[in-house]
PDB file of C-alpha atoms in Angstrom:
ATOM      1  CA  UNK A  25    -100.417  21.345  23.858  1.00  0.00           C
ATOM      2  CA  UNK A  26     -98.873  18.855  26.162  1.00  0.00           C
ATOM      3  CA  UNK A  27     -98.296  16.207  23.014  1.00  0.00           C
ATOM      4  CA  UNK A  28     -96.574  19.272  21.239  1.00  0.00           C
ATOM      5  CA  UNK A  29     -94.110  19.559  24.251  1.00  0.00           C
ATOM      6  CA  UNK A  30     -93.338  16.284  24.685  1.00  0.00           C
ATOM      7  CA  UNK A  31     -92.477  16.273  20.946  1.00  0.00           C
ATOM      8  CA  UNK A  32     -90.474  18.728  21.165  1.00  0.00           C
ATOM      9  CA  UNK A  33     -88.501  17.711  23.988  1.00  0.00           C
ATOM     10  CA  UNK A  34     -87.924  13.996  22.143  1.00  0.00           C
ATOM     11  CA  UNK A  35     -86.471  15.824  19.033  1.00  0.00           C
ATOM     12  CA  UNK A  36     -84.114  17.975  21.397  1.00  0.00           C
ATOM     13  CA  UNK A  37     -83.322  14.861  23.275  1.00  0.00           C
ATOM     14  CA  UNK A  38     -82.573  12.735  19.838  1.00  0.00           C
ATOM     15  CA  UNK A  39     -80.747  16.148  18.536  1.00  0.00           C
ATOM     16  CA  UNK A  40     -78.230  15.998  21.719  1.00  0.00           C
ATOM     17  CA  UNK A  41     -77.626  12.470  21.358  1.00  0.00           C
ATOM     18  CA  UNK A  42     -76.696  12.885  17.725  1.00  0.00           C
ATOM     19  CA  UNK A  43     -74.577  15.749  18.835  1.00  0.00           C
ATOM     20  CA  UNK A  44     -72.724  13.593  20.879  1.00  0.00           C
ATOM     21  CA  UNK A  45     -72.288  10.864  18.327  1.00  0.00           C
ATOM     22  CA  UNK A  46     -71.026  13.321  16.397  1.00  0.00           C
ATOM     23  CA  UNK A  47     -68.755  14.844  18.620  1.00  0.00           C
ATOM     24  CA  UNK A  48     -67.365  11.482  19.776  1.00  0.00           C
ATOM     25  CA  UNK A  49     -66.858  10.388  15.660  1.00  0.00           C
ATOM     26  CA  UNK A  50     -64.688  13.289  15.642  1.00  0.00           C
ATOM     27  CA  UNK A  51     -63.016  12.619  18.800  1.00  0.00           C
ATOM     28  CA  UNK A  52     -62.159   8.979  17.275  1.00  0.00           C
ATOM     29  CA  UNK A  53     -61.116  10.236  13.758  1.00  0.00           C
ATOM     30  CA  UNK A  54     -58.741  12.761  15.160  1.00  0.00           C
ATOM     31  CA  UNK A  55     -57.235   9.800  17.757  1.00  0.00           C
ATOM     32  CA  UNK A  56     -57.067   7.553  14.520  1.00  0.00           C
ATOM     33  CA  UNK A  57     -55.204  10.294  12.312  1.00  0.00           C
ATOM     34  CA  UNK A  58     -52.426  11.137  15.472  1.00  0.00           C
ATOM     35  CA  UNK A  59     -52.119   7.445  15.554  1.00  0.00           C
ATOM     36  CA  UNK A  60     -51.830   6.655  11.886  1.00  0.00           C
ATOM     37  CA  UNK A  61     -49.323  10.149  12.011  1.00  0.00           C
ATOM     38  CA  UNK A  62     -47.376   8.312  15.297  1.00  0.00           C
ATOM     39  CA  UNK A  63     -47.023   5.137  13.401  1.00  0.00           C
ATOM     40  CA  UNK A  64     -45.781   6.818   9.898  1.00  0.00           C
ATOM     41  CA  UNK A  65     -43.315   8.636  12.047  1.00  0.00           C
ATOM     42  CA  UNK A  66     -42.121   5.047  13.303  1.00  0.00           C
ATOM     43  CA  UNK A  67     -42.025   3.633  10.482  1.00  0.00           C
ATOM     44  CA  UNK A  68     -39.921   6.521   9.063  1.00  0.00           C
ATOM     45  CA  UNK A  69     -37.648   6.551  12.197  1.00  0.00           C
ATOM     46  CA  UNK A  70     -37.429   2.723  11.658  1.00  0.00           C
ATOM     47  CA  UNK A  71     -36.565   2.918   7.641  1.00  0.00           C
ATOM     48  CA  UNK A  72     -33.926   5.693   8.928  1.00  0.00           C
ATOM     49  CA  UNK A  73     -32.589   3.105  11.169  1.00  0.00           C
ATOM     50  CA  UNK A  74     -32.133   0.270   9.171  1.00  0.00           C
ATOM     51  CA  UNK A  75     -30.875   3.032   5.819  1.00  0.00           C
ATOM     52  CA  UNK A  76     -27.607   3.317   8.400  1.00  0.00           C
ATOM     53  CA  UNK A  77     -27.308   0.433   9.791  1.00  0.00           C
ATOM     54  CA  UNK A  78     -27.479  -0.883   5.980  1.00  0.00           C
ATOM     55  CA  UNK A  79     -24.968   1.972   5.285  1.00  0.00           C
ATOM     56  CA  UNK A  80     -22.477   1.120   8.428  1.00  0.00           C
ATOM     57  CA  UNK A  81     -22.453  -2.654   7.023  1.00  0.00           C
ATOM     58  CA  UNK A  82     -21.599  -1.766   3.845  1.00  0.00           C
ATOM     59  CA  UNK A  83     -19.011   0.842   4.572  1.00  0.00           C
ATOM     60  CA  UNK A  84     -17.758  -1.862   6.402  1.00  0.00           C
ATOM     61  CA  UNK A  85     -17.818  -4.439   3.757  1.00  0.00           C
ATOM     62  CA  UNK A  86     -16.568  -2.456   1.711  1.00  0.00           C
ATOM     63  CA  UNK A  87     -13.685  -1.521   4.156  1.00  0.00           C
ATOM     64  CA  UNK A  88     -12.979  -5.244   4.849  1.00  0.00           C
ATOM     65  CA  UNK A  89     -12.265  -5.828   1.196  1.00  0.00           C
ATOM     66  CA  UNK A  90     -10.178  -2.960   0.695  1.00  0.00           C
ATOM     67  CA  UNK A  91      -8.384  -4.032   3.768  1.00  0.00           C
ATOM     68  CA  UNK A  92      -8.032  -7.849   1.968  1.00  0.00           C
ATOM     69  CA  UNK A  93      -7.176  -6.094  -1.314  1.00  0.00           C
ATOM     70  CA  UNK A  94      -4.455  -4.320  -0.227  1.00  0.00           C
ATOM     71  CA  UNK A  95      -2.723  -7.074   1.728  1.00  0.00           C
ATOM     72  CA  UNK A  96      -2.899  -9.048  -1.233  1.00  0.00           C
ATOM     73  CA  UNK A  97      -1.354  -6.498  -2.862  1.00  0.00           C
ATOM     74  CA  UNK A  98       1.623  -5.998  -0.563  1.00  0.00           C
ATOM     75  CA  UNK A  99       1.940  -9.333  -0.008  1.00  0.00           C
ATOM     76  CA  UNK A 100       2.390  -9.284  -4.461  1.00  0.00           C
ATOM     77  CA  UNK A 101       4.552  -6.574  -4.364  1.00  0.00           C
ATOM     78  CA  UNK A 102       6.579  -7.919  -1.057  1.00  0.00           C
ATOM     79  CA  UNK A 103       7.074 -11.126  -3.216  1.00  0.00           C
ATOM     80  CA  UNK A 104       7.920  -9.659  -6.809  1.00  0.00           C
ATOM     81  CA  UNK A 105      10.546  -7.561  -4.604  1.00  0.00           C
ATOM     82  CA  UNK A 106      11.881 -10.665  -3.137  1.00  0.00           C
ATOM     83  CA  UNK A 107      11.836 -12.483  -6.329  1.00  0.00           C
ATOM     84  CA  UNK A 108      13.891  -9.441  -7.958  1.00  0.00           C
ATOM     85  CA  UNK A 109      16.609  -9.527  -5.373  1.00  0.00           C
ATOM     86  CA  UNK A 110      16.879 -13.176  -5.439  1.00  0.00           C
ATOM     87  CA  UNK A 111      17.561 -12.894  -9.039  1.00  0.00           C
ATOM     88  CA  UNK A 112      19.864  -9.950  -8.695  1.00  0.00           C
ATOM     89  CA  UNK A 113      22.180 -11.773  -6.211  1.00  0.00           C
ATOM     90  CA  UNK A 114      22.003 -15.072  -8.226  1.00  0.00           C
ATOM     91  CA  UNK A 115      23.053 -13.302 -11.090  1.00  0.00           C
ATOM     92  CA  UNK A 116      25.477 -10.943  -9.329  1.00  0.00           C
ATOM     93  CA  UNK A 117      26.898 -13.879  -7.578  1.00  0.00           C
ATOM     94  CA  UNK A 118      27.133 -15.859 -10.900  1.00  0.00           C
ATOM     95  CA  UNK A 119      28.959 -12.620 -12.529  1.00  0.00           C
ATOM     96  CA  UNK A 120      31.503 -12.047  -9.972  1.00  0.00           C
ATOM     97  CA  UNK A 121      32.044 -15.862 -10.099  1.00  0.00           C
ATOM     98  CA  UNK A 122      32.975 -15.598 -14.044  1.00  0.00           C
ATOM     99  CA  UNK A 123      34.942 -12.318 -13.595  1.00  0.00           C
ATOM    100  CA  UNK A 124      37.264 -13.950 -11.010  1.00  0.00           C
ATOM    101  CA  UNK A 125      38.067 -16.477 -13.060  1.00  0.00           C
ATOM    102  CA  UNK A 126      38.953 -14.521 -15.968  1.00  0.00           C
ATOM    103  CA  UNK A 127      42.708 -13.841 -16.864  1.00  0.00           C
ATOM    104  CA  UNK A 128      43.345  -9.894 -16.244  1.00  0.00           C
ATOM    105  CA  UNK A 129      44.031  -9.464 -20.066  1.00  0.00           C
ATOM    106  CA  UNK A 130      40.595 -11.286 -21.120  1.00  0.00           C
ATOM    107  CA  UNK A 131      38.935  -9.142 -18.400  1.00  0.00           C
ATOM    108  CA  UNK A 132      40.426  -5.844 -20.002  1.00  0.00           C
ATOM    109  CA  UNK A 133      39.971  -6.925 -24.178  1.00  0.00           C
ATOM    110  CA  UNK A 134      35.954  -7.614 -22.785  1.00  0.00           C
ATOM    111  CA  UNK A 135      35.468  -4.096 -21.411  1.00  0.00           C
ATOM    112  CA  UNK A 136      37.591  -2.189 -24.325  1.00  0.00           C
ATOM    113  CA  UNK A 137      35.114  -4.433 -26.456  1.00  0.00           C
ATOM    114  CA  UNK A 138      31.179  -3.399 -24.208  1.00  0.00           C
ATOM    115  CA  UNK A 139      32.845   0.139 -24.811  1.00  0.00           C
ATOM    116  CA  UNK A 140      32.666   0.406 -28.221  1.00  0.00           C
ATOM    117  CA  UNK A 141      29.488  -1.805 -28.795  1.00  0.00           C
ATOM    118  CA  UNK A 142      27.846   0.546 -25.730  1.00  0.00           C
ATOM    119  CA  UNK A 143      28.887   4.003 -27.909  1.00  0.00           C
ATOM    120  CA  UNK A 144      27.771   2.231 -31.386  1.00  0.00           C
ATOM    121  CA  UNK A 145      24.382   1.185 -29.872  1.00  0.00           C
ATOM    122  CA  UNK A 146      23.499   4.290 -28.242  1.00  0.00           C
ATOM    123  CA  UNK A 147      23.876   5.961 -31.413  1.00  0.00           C
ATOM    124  CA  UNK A 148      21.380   3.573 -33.196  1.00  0.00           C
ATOM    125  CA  UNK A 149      19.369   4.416 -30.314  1.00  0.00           C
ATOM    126  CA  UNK A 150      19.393   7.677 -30.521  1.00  0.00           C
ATOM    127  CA  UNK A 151      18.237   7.618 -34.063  1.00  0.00           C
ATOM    128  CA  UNK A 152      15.015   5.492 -33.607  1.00  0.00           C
ATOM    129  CA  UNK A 153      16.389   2.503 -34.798  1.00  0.00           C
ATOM    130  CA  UNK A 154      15.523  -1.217 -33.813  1.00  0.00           C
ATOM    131  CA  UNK A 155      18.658  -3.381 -34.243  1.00  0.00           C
ATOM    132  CA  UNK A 156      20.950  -3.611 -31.767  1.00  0.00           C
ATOM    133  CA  UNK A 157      20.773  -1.038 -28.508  1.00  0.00           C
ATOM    134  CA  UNK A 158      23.039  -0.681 -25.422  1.00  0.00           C
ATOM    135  CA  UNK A 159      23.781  -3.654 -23.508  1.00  0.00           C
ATOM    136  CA  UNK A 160      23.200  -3.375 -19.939  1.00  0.00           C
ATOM    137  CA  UNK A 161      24.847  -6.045 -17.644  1.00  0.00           C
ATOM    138  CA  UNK A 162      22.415  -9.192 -15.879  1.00  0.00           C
ATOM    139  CA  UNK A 163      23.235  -8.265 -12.662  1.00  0.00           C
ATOM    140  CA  UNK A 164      21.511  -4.632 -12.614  1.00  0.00           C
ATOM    141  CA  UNK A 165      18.014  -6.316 -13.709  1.00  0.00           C
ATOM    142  CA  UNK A 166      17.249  -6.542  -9.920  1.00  0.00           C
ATOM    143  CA  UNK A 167      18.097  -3.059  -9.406  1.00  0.00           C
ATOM    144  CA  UNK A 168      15.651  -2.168 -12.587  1.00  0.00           C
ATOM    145  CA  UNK A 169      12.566  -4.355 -10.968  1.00  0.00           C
ATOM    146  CA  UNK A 170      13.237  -2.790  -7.545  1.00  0.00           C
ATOM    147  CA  UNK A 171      13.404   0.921  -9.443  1.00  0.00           C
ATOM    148  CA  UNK A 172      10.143  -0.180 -11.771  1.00  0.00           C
ATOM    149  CA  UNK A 173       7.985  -1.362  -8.107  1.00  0.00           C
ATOM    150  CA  UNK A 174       8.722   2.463  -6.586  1.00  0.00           C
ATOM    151  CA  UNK A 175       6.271   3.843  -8.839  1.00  0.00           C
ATOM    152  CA  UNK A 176       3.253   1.460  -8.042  1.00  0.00           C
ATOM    153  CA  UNK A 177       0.221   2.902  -6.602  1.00  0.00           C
ATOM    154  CA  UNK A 178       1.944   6.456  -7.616  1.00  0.00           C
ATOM    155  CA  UNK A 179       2.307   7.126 -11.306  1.00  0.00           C
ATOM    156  CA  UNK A 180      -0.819   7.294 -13.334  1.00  0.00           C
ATOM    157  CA  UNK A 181      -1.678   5.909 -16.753  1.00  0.00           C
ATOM    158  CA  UNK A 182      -1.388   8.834 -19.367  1.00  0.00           C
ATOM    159  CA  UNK A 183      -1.659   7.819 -23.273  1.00  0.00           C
ATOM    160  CA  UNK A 184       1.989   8.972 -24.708  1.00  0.00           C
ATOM    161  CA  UNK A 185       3.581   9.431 -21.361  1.00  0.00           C
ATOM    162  CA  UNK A 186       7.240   8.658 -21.072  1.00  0.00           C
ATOM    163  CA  UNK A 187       7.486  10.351 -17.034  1.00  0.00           C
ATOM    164  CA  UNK A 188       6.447   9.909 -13.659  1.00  0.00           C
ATOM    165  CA  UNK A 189       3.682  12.062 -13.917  1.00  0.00           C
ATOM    166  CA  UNK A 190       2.124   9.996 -16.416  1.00  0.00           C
ATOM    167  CA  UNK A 191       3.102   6.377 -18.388  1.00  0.00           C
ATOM    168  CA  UNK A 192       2.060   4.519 -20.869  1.00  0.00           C
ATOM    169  CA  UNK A 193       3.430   1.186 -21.143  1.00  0.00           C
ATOM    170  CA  UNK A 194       6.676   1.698 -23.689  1.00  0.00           C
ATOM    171  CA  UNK A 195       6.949   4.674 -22.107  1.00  0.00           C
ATOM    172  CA  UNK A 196       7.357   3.451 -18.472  1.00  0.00           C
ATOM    173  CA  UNK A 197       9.596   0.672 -19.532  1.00  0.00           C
ATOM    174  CA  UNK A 198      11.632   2.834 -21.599  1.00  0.00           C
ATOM    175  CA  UNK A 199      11.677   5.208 -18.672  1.00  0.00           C
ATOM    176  CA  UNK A 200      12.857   2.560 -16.056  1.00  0.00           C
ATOM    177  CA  UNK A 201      15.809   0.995 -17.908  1.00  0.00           C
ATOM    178  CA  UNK A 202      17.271   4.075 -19.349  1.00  0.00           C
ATOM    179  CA  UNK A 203      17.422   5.366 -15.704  1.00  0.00           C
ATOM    180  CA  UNK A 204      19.418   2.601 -14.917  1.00  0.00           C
ATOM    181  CA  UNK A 205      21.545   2.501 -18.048  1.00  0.00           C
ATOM    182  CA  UNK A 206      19.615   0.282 -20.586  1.00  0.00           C
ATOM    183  CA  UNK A 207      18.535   2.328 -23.523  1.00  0.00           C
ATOM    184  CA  UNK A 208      15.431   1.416 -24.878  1.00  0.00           C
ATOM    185  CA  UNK A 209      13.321   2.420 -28.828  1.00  0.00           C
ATOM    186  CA  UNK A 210      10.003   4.297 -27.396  1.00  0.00           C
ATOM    187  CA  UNK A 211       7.565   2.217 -28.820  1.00  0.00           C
ATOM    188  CA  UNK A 212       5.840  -1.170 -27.945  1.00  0.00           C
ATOM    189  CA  UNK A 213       7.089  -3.313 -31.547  1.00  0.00           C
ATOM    190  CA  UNK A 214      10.271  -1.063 -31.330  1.00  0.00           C
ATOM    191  CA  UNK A 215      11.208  -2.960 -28.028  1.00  0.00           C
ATOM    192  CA  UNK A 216      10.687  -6.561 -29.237  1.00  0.00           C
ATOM    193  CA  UNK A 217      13.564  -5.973 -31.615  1.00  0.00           C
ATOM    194  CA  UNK A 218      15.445  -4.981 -28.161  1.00  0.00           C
ATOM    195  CA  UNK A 219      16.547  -8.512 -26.933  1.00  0.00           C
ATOM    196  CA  UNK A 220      16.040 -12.019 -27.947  1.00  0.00           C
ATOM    197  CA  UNK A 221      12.256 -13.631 -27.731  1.00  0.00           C
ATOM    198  CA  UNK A 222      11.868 -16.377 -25.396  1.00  0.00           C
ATOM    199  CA  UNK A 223       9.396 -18.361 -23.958  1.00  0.00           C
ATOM    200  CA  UNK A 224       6.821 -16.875 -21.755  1.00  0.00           C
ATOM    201  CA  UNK A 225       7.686 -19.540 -19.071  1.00  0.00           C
ATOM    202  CA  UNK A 226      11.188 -19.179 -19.398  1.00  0.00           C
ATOM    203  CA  UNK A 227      11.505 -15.432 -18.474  1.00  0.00           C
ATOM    204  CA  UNK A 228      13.063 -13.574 -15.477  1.00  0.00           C
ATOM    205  CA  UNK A 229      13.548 -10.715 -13.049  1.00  0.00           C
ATOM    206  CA  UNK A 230      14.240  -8.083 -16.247  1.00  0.00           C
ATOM    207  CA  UNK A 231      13.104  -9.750 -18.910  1.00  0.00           C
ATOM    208  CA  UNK A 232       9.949  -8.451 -20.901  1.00  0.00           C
ATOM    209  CA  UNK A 233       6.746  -9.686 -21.470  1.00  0.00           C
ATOM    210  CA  UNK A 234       4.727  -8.849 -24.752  1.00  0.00           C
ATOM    211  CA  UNK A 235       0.763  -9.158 -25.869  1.00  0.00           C
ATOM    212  CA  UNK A 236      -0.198  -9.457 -29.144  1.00  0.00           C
ATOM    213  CA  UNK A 237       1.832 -10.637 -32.602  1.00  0.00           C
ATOM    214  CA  UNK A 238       5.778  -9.937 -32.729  1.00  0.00           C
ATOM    215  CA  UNK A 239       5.604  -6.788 -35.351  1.00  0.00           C
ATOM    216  CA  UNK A 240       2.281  -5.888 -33.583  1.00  0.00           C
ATOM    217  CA  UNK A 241       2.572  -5.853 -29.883  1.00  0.00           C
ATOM    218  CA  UNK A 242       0.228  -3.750 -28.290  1.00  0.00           C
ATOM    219  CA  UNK A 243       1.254  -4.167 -24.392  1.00  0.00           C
ATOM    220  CA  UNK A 244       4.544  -4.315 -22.753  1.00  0.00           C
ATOM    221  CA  UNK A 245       5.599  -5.141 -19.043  1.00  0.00           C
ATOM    222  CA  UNK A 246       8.769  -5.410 -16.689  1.00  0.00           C
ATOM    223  CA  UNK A 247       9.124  -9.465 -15.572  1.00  0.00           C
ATOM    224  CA  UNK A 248       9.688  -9.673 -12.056  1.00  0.00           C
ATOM    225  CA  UNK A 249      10.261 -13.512 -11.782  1.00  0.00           C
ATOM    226  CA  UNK A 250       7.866 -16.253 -10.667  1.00  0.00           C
ATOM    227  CA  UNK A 251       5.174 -14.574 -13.520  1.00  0.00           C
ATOM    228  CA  UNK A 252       4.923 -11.401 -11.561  1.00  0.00           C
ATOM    229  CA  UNK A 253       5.368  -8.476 -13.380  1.00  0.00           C
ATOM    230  CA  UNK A 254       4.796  -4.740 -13.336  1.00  0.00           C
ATOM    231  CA  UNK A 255       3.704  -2.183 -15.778  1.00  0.00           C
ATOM    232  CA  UNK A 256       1.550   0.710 -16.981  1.00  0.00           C
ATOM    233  CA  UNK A 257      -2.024  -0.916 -17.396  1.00  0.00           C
ATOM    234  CA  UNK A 258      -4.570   1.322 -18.725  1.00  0.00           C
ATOM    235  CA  UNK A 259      -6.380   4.541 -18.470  1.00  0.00           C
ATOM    236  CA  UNK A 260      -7.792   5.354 -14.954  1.00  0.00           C
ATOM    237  CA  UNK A 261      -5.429   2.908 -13.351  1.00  0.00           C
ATOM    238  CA  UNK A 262      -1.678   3.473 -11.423  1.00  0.00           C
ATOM    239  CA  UNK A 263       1.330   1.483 -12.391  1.00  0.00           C
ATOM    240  CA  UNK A 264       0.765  -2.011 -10.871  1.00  0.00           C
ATOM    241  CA  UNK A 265       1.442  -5.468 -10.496  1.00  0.00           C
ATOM    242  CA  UNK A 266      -0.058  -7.740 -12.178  1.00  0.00           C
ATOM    243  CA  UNK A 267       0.266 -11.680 -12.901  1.00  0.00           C
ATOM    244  CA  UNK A 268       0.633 -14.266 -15.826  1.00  0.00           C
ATOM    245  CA  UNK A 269      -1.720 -16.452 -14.414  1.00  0.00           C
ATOM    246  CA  UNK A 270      -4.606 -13.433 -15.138  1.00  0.00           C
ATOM    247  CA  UNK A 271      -3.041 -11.700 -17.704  1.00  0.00           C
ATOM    248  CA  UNK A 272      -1.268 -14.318 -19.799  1.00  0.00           C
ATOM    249  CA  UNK A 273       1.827 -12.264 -22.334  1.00  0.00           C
ATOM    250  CA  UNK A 274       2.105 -13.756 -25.902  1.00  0.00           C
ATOM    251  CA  UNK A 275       6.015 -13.889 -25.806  1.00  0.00           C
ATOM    252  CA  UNK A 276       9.191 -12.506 -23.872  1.00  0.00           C
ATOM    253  CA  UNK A 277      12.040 -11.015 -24.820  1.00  0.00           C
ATOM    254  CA  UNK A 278      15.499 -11.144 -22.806  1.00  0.00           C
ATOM    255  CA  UNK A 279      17.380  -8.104 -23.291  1.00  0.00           C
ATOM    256  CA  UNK A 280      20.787  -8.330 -25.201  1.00  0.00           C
TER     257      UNK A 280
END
């Protein structure tokens, strides 16, 4: 009887000591599972963290060369506007130069003369044509680059366009000479037969630069001296200025 209670009392005792091994595995499992939950939530809060920090140095990166883009690009512009006033006053100056020298009778037989070619040329003009078209004095060329650079950054491209609301290339440079007296064919090849073709090198504040064969031009921009130049570029862009040393022209063409 005795042997029977001291059996029984081992087996209770070995039953409570596995209850407590028990108890204390479950004790460590739910300390390991808050602490593997503690360190996810770290590790999370960490990622989150670095995901900004990653975000702020980018935005900043990305705001640095923005920053660097645009004063490269005002520092273009500021110098293509220079470079077209320089030319306007050297040409003014070399205008008003001849004119003073001219006898009062050769002065008045020039203009009677630019009269009648102006009204014959606008009416080729006007009809499509691409001979001769209305000569527009030297000296306004500055004024034209100066006009042409107000619509940077502000006009789109648009395929067909001849307005501010939308370019293409002919169009904008038929839109910015006629405004300032020069009247222009609409399209691209139409224009090379506008002036005389010279070499790329050789152009100025006015002239225009041309890609592709003569007879099969496919791009057209405004010369603004020192191989600037400005123009409609392409779909998804704003008139801009660009520069022969990126974007080298096949020929030029000085305007008669």
């Amino acid at each position: 009887m005795k042997q029977q209670e001291d059996d029984k009392a081992e087996v209770e005792a070995q039953q409570t000591a596995l209850n407590k091994s028990i108890k204390k595995d479950k004790t460590l499992q739910i300390e390991l599972m808050q602490s593997s939950a503690d360190l996810d939530a770290k590790r999370a809060e960490l990622n989150a963290k670095k995901n900004k920090e990653d975000a702020a140095a980018q935005k900043a990166a990305a705001d640095a060369k923005k920053a660097a883009d645009d004063a490269d690009k005002a520092k273009t512009i500021a110098a293509a506007t220079k470079a077209a006033d320089t030319a306007k006053d050297s040409v003014g100056n070399k205008d008003q130069g001849q004119q003073a020298t001219e006898p009062a009778s050769t002065q008045t037989v020039q203009l009677a003369s630019n009269n009648n070619n102006a009204k014959r040329n606008n009416s080729a003009g006007s009809n499509g044509g691409s001979g001769s078209f209305t000569p527009a004095s030297a000296a306004s060329y500055g004024s034209v680059t100066a006009y042409a650079l107000s619509f940077v950054d502000k006009s789109p491209y648009a395929w067909g366009g001849t307005t501010p609301a939308g370019f293409d290339c002919s169009g904008f440079v038929q839109y910015v000479f006629g405004k300032k007296g020069k009247s222009l064919p609409r399209m691209t090849t139409a224009q090379e037969n506008a002036g005389t073709q010279i070499p790329v090198g050789q152009a100025q504040a006015g002239d225009l630069y041309f890609w592709g064969g003569r007879g099969s031009s496919y791009h057209v921009a405004i010369a603004l001296g020192g191989g600037s130049f400005v123009h409609a570029p392409a779909p998804g862009q704003n008139v801009s200025v660009g520069n022969t040393h990126y974007y080298t022209p096949s020929f030029a063409v000085r305007l008669n």
